[in-house]
Amino acid sequence: MMTKKQGNQWKEIDEDKLTVAERCVYQTRRRALELYQKGKSAKEIFIATGISLTAARHLWNRCCAKDPETGECCGYQALVPKSKIKRFIR
């Protein structure tokens, strides 16, 4: 599993390609993740973003998940609403 500091190595998302609604959700999730990485309390994360600590941990685990084909972490792409981070394998 990645450490909280390794999230800084993920590829940036081109927010211009997102709809306004998707961009809003993405930015809120990213802010919650940044606060989680800094070790902020559950209350601080919730007040700033409306996202619980449990949800922030879930987002972190989602970002750290590896693509089975490339072996790379999903990174910030996992924060985009309705993004497919796991491929269907038969």
XYZ file of N, CA and C in Angstrom, residues 24-86:
189
model
N -16.779 19.994 -9.840
C -17.100 20.342 -8.453
C -16.887 19.141 -7.528
N -17.398 17.986 -7.926
C -17.252 16.766 -7.128
C -15.779 16.373 -7.046
N -15.081 16.434 -8.173
C -13.662 16.074 -8.207
C -12.852 16.963 -7.268
N -13.078 18.262 -7.329
C -12.316 19.195 -6.493
C -12.595 18.983 -5.009
N -13.841 18.692 -4.665
C -14.188 18.424 -3.269
C -13.501 17.145 -2.786
N -13.551 16.111 -3.605
C -12.900 14.846 -3.241
C -11.387 15.022 -3.122
N -10.822 15.784 -4.042
C -9.367 16.003 -4.008
C -8.976 16.774 -2.754
N -9.782 17.769 -2.392
C -9.496 18.545 -1.179
C -9.554 17.636 0.050
N -10.564 16.770 0.113
C -10.679 15.832 1.236
C -9.458 14.916 1.295
N -8.996 14.459 0.147
C -7.829 13.591 0.099
C -6.572 14.321 0.546
N -6.433 15.583 0.138
C -5.277 16.384 0.553
C -5.267 16.588 2.063
N -6.437 16.853 2.631
C -6.539 17.022 4.080
C -6.219 15.711 4.791
N -6.702 14.605 4.242
C -6.430 13.282 4.809
C -4.924 13.015 4.787
N -4.260 13.359 3.675
C -2.816 13.157 3.554
C -2.048 13.983 4.581
N -2.568 15.148 4.914
C -1.905 16.026 5.880
C -2.172 15.600 7.315
N -3.019 14.578 7.493
C -3.288 14.062 8.827
C -4.323 14.872 9.598
N -5.171 15.598 8.893
C -6.210 16.390 9.562
C -7.233 15.465 10.209
N -7.922 15.986 11.200
C -8.906 15.182 11.931
C -10.164 14.964 11.082
N -10.959 13.990 11.503
C -12.215 13.690 10.818
C -13.113 14.925 10.792
N -13.144 15.656 11.898
C -13.982 16.846 11.986
C -13.520 17.930 11.003
N -12.203 18.138 10.923
C -11.657 19.148 10.007
C -11.958 18.801 8.548
N -11.816 17.532 8.200
C -12.101 17.100 6.834
C -13.576 17.289 6.515
N -14.443 16.910 7.458
C -15.877 17.019 7.228
C -16.320 18.474 7.118
N -15.807 19.338 7.972
C -16.191 20.756 7.932
C -15.762 21.388 6.608
N -14.567 21.056 6.142
C -14.038 21.665 4.918
C -14.679 21.126 3.638
N -15.085 19.843 3.668
C -15.528 19.211 2.423
C -16.896 18.539 2.482
N -17.370 18.239 3.673
C -18.617 17.488 3.789
C -18.406 15.994 3.595
N -17.149 15.568 3.549
C -16.808 14.160 3.348
C -16.283 13.585 4.662
N -16.804 12.423 5.031
C -16.394 11.799 6.289
C -14.987 11.211 6.167
N -14.386 10.927 7.302
C -13.060 10.311 7.317
C -13.111 8.932 6.664
N -14.168 8.193 6.913
C -14.329 6.871 6.302
C -14.373 6.986 4.785
N -15.109 7.966 4.284
C -15.202 8.175 2.831
C -13.854 8.623 2.267
N -13.123 9.459 3.012
C -11.801 9.905 2.567
C -10.855 8.708 2.475
N -10.931 7.790 3.433
C -10.103 6.575 3.382
C -10.474 5.712 2.176
N -11.768 5.630 1.911
C -12.241 4.865 0.749
C -11.691 5.484 -0.541
N -11.728 6.810 -0.632
C -11.189 7.492 -1.810
C -9.692 7.222 -1.941
N -8.980 7.257 -0.808
C -7.541 6.988 -0.823
C -7.268 5.576 -1.358
N -8.007 4.591 -0.851
C -7.823 3.207 -1.299
C -8.146 3.059 -2.783
N -9.154 3.781 -3.240
C -9.537 3.762 -4.650
C -8.418 4.337 -5.518
N -7.816 5.419 -5.068
C -6.709 6.051 -5.807
C -5.475 5.160 -5.828
N -5.269 4.397 -4.771
C -4.089 3.527 -4.662
C -4.255 2.205 -5.402
N -5.484 1.884 -5.820
C -5.731 0.629 -6.534
C -4.911 0.607 -7.822
N -4.387 -0.566 -8.151
C -3.538 -0.685 -9.335
C -4.318 -1.232 -10.521
N -4.033 -0.670 -11.678
C -4.593 -1.151 -12.934
C -3.932 -2.499 -13.231
N -4.714 -3.563 -13.421
C -4.116 -4.885 -13.631
C -3.281 -4.981 -14.908
N -3.563 -4.151 -15.899
C -2.815 -4.211 -17.151
C -1.494 -3.456 -17.079
N -1.505 -2.264 -16.501
C -0.301 -1.431 -16.480
C 0.470 -1.533 -15.176
N -0.217 -1.909 -14.094
C 0.431 -1.983 -12.789
C 0.588 -0.633 -12.115
N 0.052 0.421 -12.737
C 0.134 1.766 -12.166
C -1.078 2.039 -11.287
N -0.879 2.920 -10.306
C -1.992 3.332 -9.454
C -2.980 4.158 -10.260
N -4.239 4.079 -9.890
C -5.271 4.850 -10.584
C -5.095 6.342 -10.337
N -4.611 6.703 -9.157
C -4.341 8.105 -8.850
C -5.584 8.969 -8.838
N -5.406 10.229 -9.219
C -6.497 11.196 -9.152
C -7.653 10.854 -10.086
N -7.421 10.027 -11.101
C -8.502 9.622 -12.006
C -9.627 8.945 -11.224
N -9.297 8.287 -10.122
C -10.297 7.596 -9.308
C -11.233 8.565 -8.602
N -10.888 9.846 -8.554
C -11.729 10.842 -7.896
C -12.785 11.427 -8.834
N -12.640 11.178 -10.132
C -13.590 11.691 -11.115
C -14.878 10.882 -11.005
N -16.024 11.556 -10.904
C -17.292 10.823 -10.788
C -17.511 9.870 -11.962
N -17.998 8.692 -11.653
C -18.325 7.634 -12.617
C -17.133 7.164 -13.437
N -15.920 7.389 -12.932
C -14.743 6.922 -13.671
C -14.579 5.428 -13.468
N -14.198 4.763 -14.513
C -13.964 3.324 -14.456
C -12.495 3.120 -14.124
N -12.231 2.605 -12.929
C -10.839 2.406 -12.553
C -10.436 0.945 -12.598
N -11.409 0.059 -12.618
C -11.089 -1.369 -12.707
C -11.697 -1.897 -14.007
